[in-house]
Coordinates of C-alpha atoms and ligand atoms in Angstrom, one line a residue:
M1 CA -51.8 17.8 0.9
S2 CA -51.3 15.0 1.3
K3 CA -50.2 13.4 5.2
R4 CA -47.7 10.3 5.1
E5 CA -46.0 7.9 7.6
F6 CA -43.2 7.1 7.3
Q7 CA -42.6 3.0 6.9
T8 CA -41.4 2.2 10.3
E9 CA -37.6 0.8 8.5
V10 CA -37.0 4.9 7.7
S11 CA -37.6 6.1 11.3
Q12 CA -35.1 3.8 13.2
L13 CA -32.8 4.0 10.6
L14 CA -32.9 8.3 10.6
Q15 CA -32.4 7.6 14.6
L16 CA -29.2 5.2 13.7
I17 CA -28.1 7.7 11.2
I18 CA -28.1 10.5 13.7
H19 CA -26.5 8.9 16.9
S20 CA -24.0 7.2 14.4
L21 CA -22.9 10.1 12.7
Y22 CA -23.2 12.8 14.3
S23 CA -19.5 13.3 14.9
H24 CA -19.0 14.7 11.8
P25 CA -22.0 16.2 10.5
E26 CA -20.6 17.7 7.2
I27 CA -21.3 14.1 5.6
F28 CA -24.7 15.4 4.6
L29 CA -23.0 18.0 1.9
R30 CA -21.6 15.0 0.2
E31 CA -24.4 12.8 0.5
L32 CA -27.0 14.9 -0.7
I33 CA -23.9 16.0 -4.5
S34 CA -23.7 12.8 -4.3
N35 CA -27.5 12.4 -5.5
S36 CA -27.1 14.8 -7.8
S37 CA -24.4 13.7 -9.8
D38 CA -26.4 10.0 -9.9
A39 CA -29.8 12.7 -11.1
L40 CA -27.4 14.0 -13.7
D41 CA -25.8 10.3 -14.9
K42 CA -29.1 8.8 -15.1
L43 CA -30.8 11.2 -17.1
R44 CA -27.2 11.4 -19.2
H45 CA -27.2 8.1 -19.5
L46 CA -31.1 8.3 -21.3
T47 CA -30.3 11.1 -23.6
L48 CA -27.6 9.8 -24.4
T49 CA -29.8 6.1 -25.7
E50 CA -33.3 7.4 -25.2
D51 CA -34.9 7.8 -28.0
T52 CA -38.0 10.1 -26.4
Y53 CA -34.8 11.6 -24.3
R54 CA -32.9 12.5 -26.7
A55 CA -35.0 15.8 -27.7
L56 CA -34.3 16.4 -23.7
P57 CA -32.2 19.9 -23.0
F58 CA -29.8 18.2 -21.1
S59 CA -27.3 21.0 -19.1
P60 CA -25.7 19.3 -16.3
R61 CA -24.9 20.8 -13.0
I62 CA -26.0 21.3 -9.8
D63 CA -26.1 24.9 -7.7
L64 CA -26.0 25.3 -3.6
E65 CA -27.2 28.4 -2.5
L66 CA -27.1 29.9 0.3
D67 CA -29.4 32.1 2.3
A68 CA -27.4 33.2 5.8
E69 CA -29.6 35.5 6.8
K70 CA -32.6 33.0 6.3
Q71 CA -30.5 29.5 7.1
T72 CA -31.5 28.0 4.3
L73 CA -29.8 25.8 2.4
S74 CA -30.7 24.3 -1.0
I75 CA -29.0 21.7 -3.4
S76 CA -30.5 21.9 -7.1
D77 CA -29.4 19.2 -10.0
T78 CA -30.9 18.9 -13.8
G79 CA -30.8 15.1 -12.9
I80 CA -33.8 13.3 -13.4
G81 CA -35.7 14.3 -10.8
M82 CA -38.8 12.4 -9.5
N83 CA -41.8 12.8 -9.5
E84 CA -45.0 11.9 -7.0
E85 CA -44.9 7.7 -6.5
D86 CA -41.2 8.3 -7.1
L87 CA -40.7 10.7 -4.5
V88 CA -43.3 8.3 -1.9
S89 CA -40.6 5.3 -2.4
H90 CA -37.2 7.2 -3.3
L91 CA -37.7 9.7 -0.1
G92 CA -40.4 7.6 2.6
T93 CA -40.0 4.2 2.3
I94 CA -36.1 1.6 2.0
A95 CA -36.3 0.2 -0.8
R96 CA -32.9 -1.1 -1.2
S97 CA -33.0 -4.3 -0.4
G98 CA -30.7 -5.4 1.7
T99 CA -31.3 -3.0 4.4
K100 CA -34.4 -3.9 6.1
D101 CA -31.8 -7.4 7.3
F102 CA -29.3 -4.7 7.5
L103 CA -31.7 -3.3 10.1
A104 CA -32.7 -6.4 11.7
Q105 CA -28.7 -6.9 12.8
L106 CA -29.3 -3.7 14.3
S107 CA -27.9 -4.6 18.2
G108 CA -29.3 -2.2 19.9
D109 CA -26.1 -1.3 21.3
A110 CA -24.5 2.6 19.7
K111 CA -21.2 1.3 19.3
K112 CA -21.7 -1.9 17.6
D113 CA -24.6 -0.2 15.2
S114 CA -22.3 2.8 13.8
N115 CA -19.9 0.2 13.1
L116 CA -22.2 -1.6 11.0
I117 CA -23.5 1.1 9.3
G118 CA -20.8 1.5 7.0
Q119 CA -21.8 -1.0 5.1
F120 CA -24.6 0.6 3.5
G121 CA -24.4 4.8 2.6
V122 CA -26.8 6.7 5.1
G123 CA -28.0 8.9 2.0
F124 CA -30.7 11.1 1.5
Y125 CA -31.7 11.7 5.8
S126 CA -28.7 12.5 6.8
A127 CA -29.7 15.7 6.1
F128 CA -32.1 15.7 9.1
M129 CA -28.4 16.1 11.4
V130 CA -28.3 19.6 10.4
A131 CA -31.8 20.7 9.3
D132 CA -34.9 20.5 11.7
R133 CA -37.1 20.7 7.9
I134 CA -36.3 19.5 4.3
E135 CA -38.8 20.8 1.4
V136 CA -37.8 18.7 -1.4
V137 CA -39.0 20.0 -5.2
S138 CA -38.5 17.6 -7.4
R139 CA -39.9 17.3 -11.7
K140 CA -39.0 14.6 -13.3
A141 CA -37.7 15.2 -17.3
G142 CA -39.7 14.1 -19.8
E143 CA -43.2 14.9 -17.3
E144 CA -45.0 18.0 -17.2
K145 CA -45.2 18.7 -13.8
A146 CA -43.2 19.4 -10.4
W147 CA -43.6 18.0 -7.0
R148 CA -43.1 19.2 -3.7
W149 CA -42.2 16.6 0.1
V150 CA -42.2 18.1 3.2
S151 CA -40.9 16.3 6.6
D152 CA -38.8 17.7 9.9
G153 CA -38.2 14.1 9.6
N154 CA -40.8 13.0 12.3
S155 CA -43.4 12.9 12.0
G156 CA -43.6 11.1 8.8
F157 CA -43.4 13.6 5.3
E158 CA -46.9 15.3 3.1
I159 CA -46.7 15.5 -1.1
E160 CA -48.6 18.2 -2.6
P161 CA -47.9 20.0 -6.8
G162 CA -45.0 22.3 -6.6
E163 CA -43.3 24.9 -8.9
R164 CA -40.0 24.1 -11.2
A165 CA -39.4 25.1 -14.4
V166 CA -37.0 22.4 -15.5
A167 CA -36.5 19.3 -15.4
G168 CA -34.8 18.6 -12.2
T169 CA -34.2 18.7 -8.3
T170 CA -34.0 20.8 -5.3
V171 CA -33.4 19.4 -1.6
L172 CA -34.3 23.3 0.5
L173 CA -32.4 22.0 4.0
H174 CA -33.6 25.0 7.3
F175 CA -31.0 23.7 9.3
N176 CA -30.5 23.3 13.0
E177 CA -28.9 24.6 16.2
E178 CA -25.5 21.6 14.6
G179 CA -26.5 22.9 11.1
K180 CA -26.2 26.5 11.7
Q181 CA -22.5 26.0 10.9
Y182 CA -22.7 26.0 7.3
A183 CA -24.3 28.4 7.2
D184 CA -21.2 29.8 6.0
G185 CA -20.0 30.0 1.9
G186 CA -15.7 29.4 3.4
R187 CA -16.8 26.7 5.3
L188 CA -19.5 25.1 2.2
Q189 CA -16.3 25.0 -0.5
Q190 CA -13.9 23.5 1.9
I191 CA -16.3 20.4 2.2
V192 CA -17.6 20.4 -1.4
R193 CA -13.4 20.4 -1.9
K194 CA -12.4 18.1 -0.4
Y195 CA -15.3 15.5 -1.4
S196 CA -16.7 16.0 -4.3
N197 CA -14.2 17.7 -5.9
H198 CA -13.9 15.7 -8.1
I199 CA -17.3 14.6 -9.2
A200 CA -18.1 15.4 -13.3
F201 CA -20.2 17.8 -13.0
P202 CA -19.6 21.6 -12.1
I203 CA -20.9 23.0 -8.6
F204 CA -21.8 26.3 -7.9
L205 CA -21.7 28.0 -5.0
T206 CA -24.3 31.1 -4.5
Y207 CA -23.2 33.2 -1.2
D208 CA -23.2 36.9 -0.2
K209 CA -19.3 37.2 -0.7
S210 CA -17.1 39.6 2.2
E211 CA -14.7 41.4 0.0
W212 CA -12.8 44.7 0.6
S213 CA -14.7 48.0 -1.3
E214 CA -12.0 50.4 -2.6
A215 CA -15.4 53.0 -3.2
E216 CA -17.3 53.0 -0.4
K217 CA -13.3 52.4 2.1
K218 CA -14.9 48.7 3.6
I219 CA -15.8 45.9 3.8
T220 CA -19.4 45.1 0.8
K221 CA -20.9 41.6 0.8
T222 CA -21.8 40.6 -2.9
R223 CA -23.9 38.3 -4.0
T224 CA -21.3 35.8 -6.2
T225 CA -21.4 32.8 -7.4
E226 CA -18.4 31.2 -7.9
Q227 CA -17.6 27.8 -9.7
V228 CA -16.3 25.1 -6.8
N229 CA -15.4 22.1 -8.1
A230 CA -12.7 20.9 -10.2
A231 CA -15.5 19.2 -12.6
S232 CA -12.6 16.6 -13.7
A233 CA -12.0 13.0 -12.4
L234 CA -9.5 12.9 -14.9
W235 CA -9.5 8.8 -14.0
R236 CA -12.8 8.6 -15.6
R237 CA -12.0 9.6 -18.4
P238 CA -10.5 7.6 -21.9
K239 CA -7.4 7.6 -21.0
N240 CA -6.4 7.8 -24.7
E241 CA -7.8 11.8 -23.4
I242 CA -5.3 12.4 -21.0
T243 CA -2.3 13.8 -21.7
E244 CA 1.2 13.5 -20.1
E245 CA 0.4 16.5 -19.0
D246 CA -2.9 16.1 -16.7
Y247 CA -1.2 12.9 -15.5
K248 CA 1.7 14.3 -14.1
E249 CA -0.7 17.5 -13.0
L250 CA -2.7 14.8 -10.5
Y251 CA 0.0 13.7 -9.7
K252 CA 1.4 17.0 -8.1
S253 CA -2.2 17.9 -6.7
I254 CA -2.3 14.4 -4.8
A255 CA 1.2 13.6 -3.8
G256 CA 1.6 16.9 -2.8
D257 CA 5.4 16.5 -4.5
W258 CA 6.9 19.3 -6.7
S259 CA 8.7 16.9 -9.6
D260 CA 7.3 14.5 -11.6
P261 CA 6.4 11.1 -11.0
L262 CA 8.4 7.9 -12.5
F263 CA 5.7 5.9 -13.9
W264 CA 2.0 5.7 -13.8
F265 CA -0.5 2.1 -14.2
H266 CA -4.2 3.3 -14.3
T267 CA -6.8 1.0 -15.0
K268 CA -11.1 0.6 -15.4
A269 CA -12.4 -2.8 -14.4
E270 CA -15.6 -3.6 -15.1
G271 CA -16.9 -6.4 -14.9
S272 CA -18.8 -8.3 -11.7
L273 CA -16.6 -5.4 -10.1
E274 CA -16.1 -1.8 -12.0
Y275 CA -13.5 0.4 -10.6
T276 CA -10.9 3.4 -12.0
T277 CA -7.5 2.5 -10.5
L278 CA -4.9 4.7 -11.3
F279 CA -1.3 4.6 -9.4
Y280 CA 1.9 6.3 -9.7
V281 CA 5.5 5.5 -8.5
P282 CA 7.4 9.0 -7.0
A283 CA 10.7 9.3 -8.7
K284 CA 11.8 9.1 -5.0
A285 CA 10.9 7.6 -2.5
P286 CA 9.2 9.4 0.1
L287 CA 11.0 10.1 3.5
D288 CA 8.4 9.5 5.8
L289 CA 9.2 4.9 3.7
Y290 CA 10.5 3.4 6.9
Q291 CA 9.4 5.5 9.8
A292 CA 6.9 3.3 11.6
E293 CA 3.6 5.7 11.4
Y294 CA 3.9 6.3 7.1
K295 CA 1.7 8.3 5.6
V296 CA -1.4 6.7 2.7
G297 CA -0.8 7.6 -0.2
V298 CA -3.7 6.5 -1.5
K299 CA -7.0 7.7 -1.6
L300 CA -10.1 5.9 -1.4
Y301 CA -13.1 7.5 -3.5
V302 CA -16.9 5.5 -4.4
K303 CA -18.7 6.8 -7.0
R304 CA -16.4 10.3 -7.5
V305 CA -16.9 11.1 -3.8
F306 CA -13.6 12.0 -2.1
I307 CA -13.5 9.2 1.0
M308 CA -10.6 8.5 3.3
D309 CA -6.8 9.4 2.4
D310 CA -5.7 7.7 5.8
A311 CA -7.1 4.1 5.1
K312 CA -3.6 1.4 5.0
E313 CA -5.3 -1.4 4.2
L314 CA -5.6 0.6 0.0
L315 CA -2.9 -1.7 -0.6
P316 CA 0.1 -4.1 1.4
Q317 CA 1.9 -2.3 3.4
Y318 CA 5.2 -3.0 0.7
L319 CA 3.4 -0.9 -1.7
R320 CA 3.1 2.4 1.0
F321 CA 5.4 4.4 -1.4
V322 CA 2.7 4.1 -3.7
R323 CA -0.1 7.4 -4.3
G324 CA -3.0 7.5 -6.2
I325 CA -6.6 6.8 -7.2
I326 CA -8.8 3.3 -5.9
D327 CA -12.4 4.6 -7.3
S328 CA -15.1 1.9 -6.6
E329 CA -18.4 1.3 -7.7
D330 CA -19.9 -0.8 -5.6
L331 CA -19.1 -0.1 -2.2
P332 CA -21.1 2.3 0.7
L333 CA -20.5 6.4 0.1
N334 CA -20.6 5.6 4.2
V335 CA -18.4 3.2 3.8
S336 CA -16.1 2.5 7.4
R337 CA -12.0 1.6 7.9
E338 CA -13.3 -1.0 10.4
L339 CA -15.0 -2.7 7.1
L340 CA -12.4 -2.5 5.1
Q341 CA -10.5 -5.2 6.5
Q342 CA -13.1 -6.5 5.7
N343 CA -15.1 -6.4 3.0
R344 CA -15.1 -8.7 0.0
V345 CA -14.6 -5.7 -2.5
L346 CA -12.4 -3.7 -1.6
T347 CA -10.4 -7.4 -1.1
S348 CA -10.5 -8.0 -4.5
I349 CA -9.5 -4.3 -5.7
R350 CA -6.3 -4.6 -3.4
T351 CA -5.8 -8.0 -4.9
A352 CA -6.1 -7.1 -8.7
S353 CA -4.4 -3.4 -7.9
V354 CA -1.4 -5.1 -6.6
K355 CA -0.6 -7.8 -9.2
K356 CA -0.9 -5.1 -12.1
I357 CA 1.0 -2.3 -10.5
L358 CA 3.6 -5.9 -10.3
S359 CA 3.6 -6.8 -13.8
E360 CA 3.2 -3.4 -15.1
L361 CA 6.8 -3.2 -13.0
K362 CA 7.9 -6.4 -14.4
N363 CA 7.2 -4.2 -18.2
I364 CA 9.1 -1.1 -17.0
A365 CA 12.6 -3.6 -16.6
S366 CA 12.0 -5.6 -19.6
K367 CA 11.5 -2.5 -21.5
Q368 CA 13.2 0.6 -20.1
P369 CA 15.8 -0.7 -18.7
E370 CA 16.7 2.5 -17.2
Q371 CA 14.1 3.9 -15.9
Y372 CA 13.1 0.8 -14.2
L373 CA 16.8 1.6 -12.8
T374 CA 16.6 4.8 -11.2
F375 CA 12.9 2.8 -9.8
I376 CA 14.9 0.0 -7.8
N377 CA 18.0 2.5 -6.8
E378 CA 14.7 4.0 -4.4
Y379 CA 12.4 0.8 -4.3
N380 CA 14.4 -1.9 -4.5
R381 CA 13.7 -3.3 0.1
P382 CA 10.3 -2.6 0.1
L383 CA 10.2 -4.9 -2.7
K384 CA 12.3 -6.9 -0.4
E385 CA 9.8 -6.6 2.4
G386 CA 7.2 -8.6 0.1
L387 CA 9.2 -11.2 -0.9
Y388 CA 9.0 -12.2 3.1
G389 CA 5.5 -11.3 3.3
D390 CA 3.7 -11.4 0.0
F391 CA 3.4 -15.1 0.1
A392 CA 0.8 -14.8 -2.7
N393 CA 2.6 -12.5 -5.3
R394 CA 6.6 -14.0 -4.3
E395 CA 7.3 -15.1 -7.4
A396 CA 6.3 -11.5 -9.2
L397 CA 9.1 -10.0 -6.9
L398 CA 11.9 -12.1 -7.1
D399 CA 12.0 -11.4 -11.0
L400 CA 11.5 -7.8 -9.5
V401 CA 14.2 -7.7 -7.5
R402 CA 17.2 -6.4 -7.7
F403 CA 20.9 -8.2 -6.9
K404 CA 24.4 -7.7 -6.4
S405 CA 27.3 -10.0 -7.6
T406 CA 30.2 -11.8 -7.5
R407 CA 29.5 -12.3 -11.5
V408 CA 28.2 -8.1 -12.7
E409 CA 28.8 -4.4 -11.8
G410 CA 25.8 -2.6 -10.6
L411 CA 22.8 -4.9 -10.7
T412 CA 21.4 -8.2 -11.7
S413 CA 18.4 -9.7 -12.0
L414 CA 17.5 -14.2 -10.8
A415 CA 16.7 -14.3 -14.7
D416 CA 19.8 -13.1 -15.8
V417 CA 21.6 -15.3 -12.9
K418 CA 19.5 -18.1 -14.0
S419 CA 20.5 -17.8 -17.8
R420 CA 24.2 -17.5 -16.5
M421 CA 24.4 -20.8 -15.4
Q422 CA 26.7 -23.2 -15.6
E423 CA 25.7 -26.7 -17.9
G424 CA 24.0 -28.5 -15.1
Q425 CA 24.6 -26.1 -11.8
K426 CA 22.3 -27.0 -9.3
S427 CA 21.3 -24.0 -7.6
I428 CA 21.6 -19.7 -7.3
Y429 CA 24.2 -19.6 -4.2
Y430 CA 24.0 -16.5 -2.2
I431 CA 26.5 -15.0 0.7
T432 CA 24.6 -12.4 3.4
G433 CA 25.4 -11.4 7.0
G434 CA 27.7 -8.0 6.7
A435 CA 28.4 -5.5 4.6
E436 CA 29.9 -5.3 0.8
S437 CA 33.2 -5.6 1.1
L438 CA 33.4 -8.1 4.4
L439 CA 30.9 -10.0 2.0
R440 CA 33.2 -9.8 -1.0
T441 CA 36.1 -10.7 0.6
S442 CA 35.1 -13.5 2.4
P443 CA 36.8 -17.1 2.4
L444 CA 33.3 -18.8 2.0
L445 CA 33.1 -17.6 -1.5
E446 CA 36.6 -18.8 -3.0
I447 CA 35.8 -22.9 -4.0
Y448 CA 32.8 -20.9 -6.0
K449 CA 35.5 -18.0 -7.8
R450 CA 37.9 -21.4 -8.7
K451 CA 34.6 -23.7 -10.0
D452 CA 33.7 -20.3 -11.8
L453 CA 30.0 -20.6 -10.5
E454 CA 28.1 -16.8 -9.6
V455 CA 27.9 -15.6 -5.9
L456 CA 24.7 -13.3 -4.9
I457 CA 26.6 -10.2 -2.5
L458 CA 23.3 -9.9 -0.1
D459 CA 23.8 -7.0 2.0
D460 CA 20.7 -5.3 3.4
D461 CA 20.3 -5.9 6.8
I462 CA 16.5 -7.4 5.8
D463 CA 18.5 -10.1 3.8
E464 CA 18.7 -12.7 5.8
I465 CA 16.1 -12.6 7.4
V466 CA 14.3 -12.1 3.9
F467 CA 16.7 -14.1 2.3
S468 CA 16.3 -18.3 5.5
A469 CA 12.6 -17.5 4.4
I470 CA 13.0 -18.8 0.1
D471 CA 14.2 -21.4 -1.0
K472 CA 13.8 -21.5 -4.5
Y473 CA 13.3 -19.7 -8.0
G474 CA 11.2 -21.4 -10.0
D475 CA 12.4 -24.9 -9.7
I476 CA 15.5 -23.6 -9.1
D477 CA 17.4 -24.0 -5.2
L478 CA 18.3 -20.6 -3.7
K479 CA 21.3 -21.4 -1.0
A480 CA 23.6 -20.0 1.4
V481 CA 26.7 -20.1 0.3
N482 CA 27.4 -20.4 4.3
R483 CA 25.2 -23.8 4.8
A484 CA 27.0 -26.5 6.9
S485 CA 25.7 -29.0 4.0
T486 CA 27.7 -28.3 0.6
S487 CA 25.6 -28.6 -2.4
E488 CA 26.0 -31.5 -5.3
D489 CA 27.4 -28.3 -7.3
L490 CA 31.2 -28.5 -5.5
K491 CA 29.9 -32.3 -4.4
D492 CA 33.2 -34.2 -7.1
E493 CA 35.6 -31.7 -4.9
A494 CA 35.3 -33.4 -1.8
E495 CA 38.8 -36.8 -1.4
P496 CA 38.1 -38.3 1.1
D497 CA 41.9 -39.5 1.3
K498 CA 42.4 -35.5 2.7
A499 CA 40.4 -35.7 5.4
A500 CA 40.7 -38.5 6.1
A501 CA 44.6 -38.1 5.9
I502 CA 43.7 -34.4 8.5
Q503 CA 41.4 -36.2 10.7
P504 CA 44.7 -36.5 13.5
L505 CA 44.3 -32.9 13.3
L506 CA 40.7 -31.9 13.3
D507 CA 40.6 -34.6 16.2
K508 CA 43.2 -32.4 18.5
F509 CA 41.3 -28.6 17.2
K510 CA 37.5 -30.4 18.6
A511 CA 40.2 -31.2 21.8
T512 CA 41.1 -27.9 21.8
L513 CA 37.7 -25.6 21.3
G514 CA 35.6 -27.8 23.0
D515 CA 31.9 -26.0 23.6
R516 CA 33.4 -23.1 21.7
V517 CA 32.2 -25.7 18.1
K518 CA 29.9 -28.3 16.6
D519 CA 32.1 -29.8 15.3
V520 CA 35.5 -29.4 13.4
R521 CA 36.0 -31.0 9.7
A522 CA 37.0 -31.0 6.3
S523 CA 36.7 -28.3 4.3
V524 CA 35.8 -27.8 0.9
R525 CA 35.2 -24.7 -0.1
L526 CA 38.8 -22.7 0.0
A527 CA 40.8 -22.3 -1.8
D528 CA 43.0 -19.7 0.0
S529 CA 42.1 -19.5 3.6
P530 CA 43.1 -21.7 5.9
S531 CA 40.0 -22.3 7.7
C532 CA 36.3 -21.0 7.7
I533 CA 32.7 -20.2 10.3
V534 CA 29.7 -22.3 8.9
S535 CA 26.2 -22.9 9.6
D536 CA 23.8 -26.2 9.0
E537 CA 21.0 -26.2 6.6
E538 CA 17.8 -25.0 9.1
E539 CA 19.4 -22.5 12.0
P540 CA 20.3 -19.1 11.6
S541 CA 23.7 -18.3 10.8
Y542 CA 26.2 -17.6 13.4
K543 CA 25.9 -14.0 12.4
M544 CA 21.8 -13.6 12.7
Q545 CA 22.4 -15.8 16.1
Q546 CA 24.9 -12.9 17.5
M547 CA 22.4 -10.5 15.6
M548 CA 18.8 -11.6 17.6
R549 CA 21.2 -11.7 20.7
A550 CA 22.6 -8.5 20.8
M551 CA 18.7 -7.3 20.0
G552 CA 17.8 -8.6 23.1
Q553 CA 16.2 -12.6 22.6
K554 CA 17.3 -14.2 25.8
D555 CA 16.3 -17.9 24.4
L556 CA 17.6 -19.2 21.7
P557 CA 18.6 -22.8 21.6
G558 CA 23.1 -22.5 22.2
L559 CA 23.7 -23.0 18.5
L560 CA 27.3 -23.9 18.1
P561 CA 29.3 -23.0 14.4
T562 CA 30.5 -26.0 12.8
L563 CA 34.9 -24.7 11.9
E564 CA 36.1 -26.0 8.6
I565 CA 40.0 -26.9 7.8
N566 CA 41.3 -26.7 4.4
P567 CA 43.6 -29.6 4.4
D568 CA 45.3 -28.1 2.1
H569 CA 46.2 -24.8 3.5
E570 CA 50.3 -24.6 3.8
I571 CA 49.7 -23.6 7.2
V572 CA 47.3 -26.8 7.9
K573 CA 50.4 -29.3 5.9
K574 CA 52.6 -27.3 8.5
L575 CA 50.7 -28.4 11.6
L576 CA 50.2 -31.9 10.4
S577 CA 53.0 -32.9 9.9
R578 CA 54.1 -31.4 13.7
P579 CA 51.9 -33.3 15.5
D580 CA 53.5 -33.0 19.1
D581 CA 54.6 -28.9 18.7
P582 CA 52.0 -27.2 21.9
I583 CA 51.7 -24.0 18.8
L584 CA 48.1 -26.3 18.0
Q585 CA 46.5 -25.0 21.0
D586 CA 47.2 -21.8 19.6
A587 CA 46.5 -22.8 15.9
A588 CA 43.5 -23.7 16.6
W589 CA 42.1 -21.5 18.8
L590 CA 44.5 -18.4 15.9
L591 CA 42.2 -20.6 12.6
F592 CA 38.7 -20.1 15.1
D593 CA 39.3 -16.9 15.7
Q594 CA 40.2 -15.0 12.8
A595 CA 37.3 -17.6 10.6
L596 CA 34.9 -15.8 13.1
L597 CA 36.7 -12.7 12.7
M598 CA 35.9 -12.8 8.4
E599 CA 32.4 -13.2 9.9
G600 CA 32.1 -9.8 11.3
V601 CA 31.9 -11.1 14.2
P602 CA 33.3 -9.3 17.4
L603 CA 35.9 -11.9 19.6
Q604 CA 34.6 -12.3 22.6
D605 CA 37.6 -12.5 24.2
P606 CA 40.1 -10.1 22.2
A607 CA 43.2 -9.9 25.2
T608 CA 43.4 -13.5 24.3
F609 CA 43.4 -13.7 20.9
V610 CA 46.6 -11.0 20.5
Q611 CA 49.0 -12.3 23.5
R612 CA 48.7 -15.8 21.2
L613 CA 49.1 -14.3 18.0
N614 CA 52.0 -12.5 19.7
R615 CA 53.3 -15.2 21.2
I616 CA 53.3 -16.4 17.0
L617 CA 55.3 -13.8 15.9
N618 CA 57.7 -14.0 18.1
L619 CA 58.8 -17.8 17.1
S620 CA 58.3 -16.2 13.3
I621 CA 61.4 -13.4 13.5
Ligands
ADP701 P1 -28.8 6.4 -2.6 O1 -28.7 6.9 -2.8 O2 -27.8 5.6 -1.9 O3 -29.9 5.8 -3.1 P2 -30.2 8.4 -1.3 O4 -31.1 8.0 0.7 O5 -28.6 8.9 -0.4 O6 -29.8 6.5 -1.8 O7 -30.7 8.4 -2.3 C1 -31.9 7.0 -2.0 C2 -33.3 7.7 -3.7 O8 -33.9 9.0 -3.9 C3 -32.2 7.4 -4.5 O9 -31.6 6.2 -4.8 C4 -32.6 8.4 -6.1 O10 -33.3 6.9 -6.6 C5 -33.7 9.2 -5.4 N1 -33.0 10.8 -5.3 C6 -32.2 11.4 -4.1 N2 -31.8 12.7 -4.3 C7 -32.6 13.0 -5.6 C8 -31.7 13.9 -6.8 N3 -31.5 14.8 -5.9 N4 -32.7 13.6 -7.6 C9 -33.6 12.9 -8.0 N5 -33.4 11.3 -7.2 C10 -32.9 11.6 -6.2
MG702 MG1 -27.0 9.1 -2.0

């Protein structure tokens, strides 16, 4: 027997692990099972690729054996195994590159250091959180000798020849005080299902199962061996081996949904980063879609080992309705939440995943338009949130969002609107700021109707905020119709004589309305209505300003609306012909107030409005 010292870094690491992970020691089992899984992967690879190994028997499995009396648990695999040299270098030193640098960065401040530890695997040594003595018996595939490694985690380790019938490794833990809680078959099953359910190899648990014995009329204990994990990791299998039913079943188990998903996108990336993603879109929007505390739908796995299911940074917030799995080969098992936010690997996966989801959706939109409509009915709104927040994917999102329009029944895409544009038309127009019925009857649309220009009806309450931040679709301008500056598409209509002709009336109106308006001017956009309200290009619309004030925004500059008057309207013409009639004052206010009402803005002084209306009514009877 030879006694060896741990490399100094190992002792350092051990201390750190015990201090930073004491709050969830159960991860020891995840680590040991993942080591077994790695060892099985390695041997499988060799039997497939190397002649000397091809003939070796390979029956991959992982066995957990619990001896509750002796307080021991063993984790065995039929994997690649380790010889003497391997045991010394893998379990006695820290060979992994970068680990020394990592240790050099440690500050001694426990809190900071436990964040840092997420950068790399805690691995085998985590077992010392629950064990005061660990024995490893291992035999390397293709070799005759077995070796026994023993350590208490403090005073180094010992190595001697051992016994093992077949290649593989057995790790035997002697539980310490902390570990006692795991000498429980039920508990172990739970932990395996939580973290290792999708490990590709079967995991068996042997323990004393308590069962009611009819014969003896009491609870008896029977030594039992059961497979505990599903061993599926469906997402890691080649796509052509996975049936539609398989996909749906996995969805239901991870999303906790009874219904089938609408679509799924399964991607395997190989290259500088290796990962698999499987994303599902639920048929119905999750109930918490619009709650601040929504539940994250994507689970993070590292090498088929479950890591976490509550990391909001896996996908951007607007894709929070997506369910599924991200399984990375490149992240450490112990990656911490704090680290996810700035992790380069995860950032790349996330960026590629978003692109993938959006491009798949675009595909569906063009190939299965009816299915896509079902999708849009549930998720148009979150996509709009993306338009606002995800600048990098704005173009893709603009193609995915659907709109109501003055031209078509139902919903339309910007691409379709573009294809319907008139010869020489410069912009695509939209109207915001109220309910659909209000928008559809707005006087602002009159000129567009007359010129046969399509206008999008944006009646969602976030539309105004979202679309005021977007001014282009490709090379085409997106313009709100309630902006003061009129577009080139309307310009030819403006007849300077008409504006000049009603100038005296405009002046009187301006004098009457005083500081309630920014300006009063002749309109080119009205047909059937006498007046309307517009805002400047850069300012929030008048309706929007009202909303901002209502929400408590106090320091808004006093933005005033511009009143536009229709020179061709009968009322306006009559008023023009009676320059000295006292009715002009009432008329100015009524034309202003009705324009506000049509915008959906409540009147400041309804009583005065009614008095004026009645005066005029009285005159007409
Ligand atoms: P990691 O798994 O990140 O490499 P660990 O501390 O978990 O780090 O394990 C250290 C090394 O010990 C592994 O890389 C592997 O070479 C070896 N090892 C651990 N467990 C086993 C096992 N069951 N079979 C074969 N080799 C193992
Ligand atoms: Mg490991």
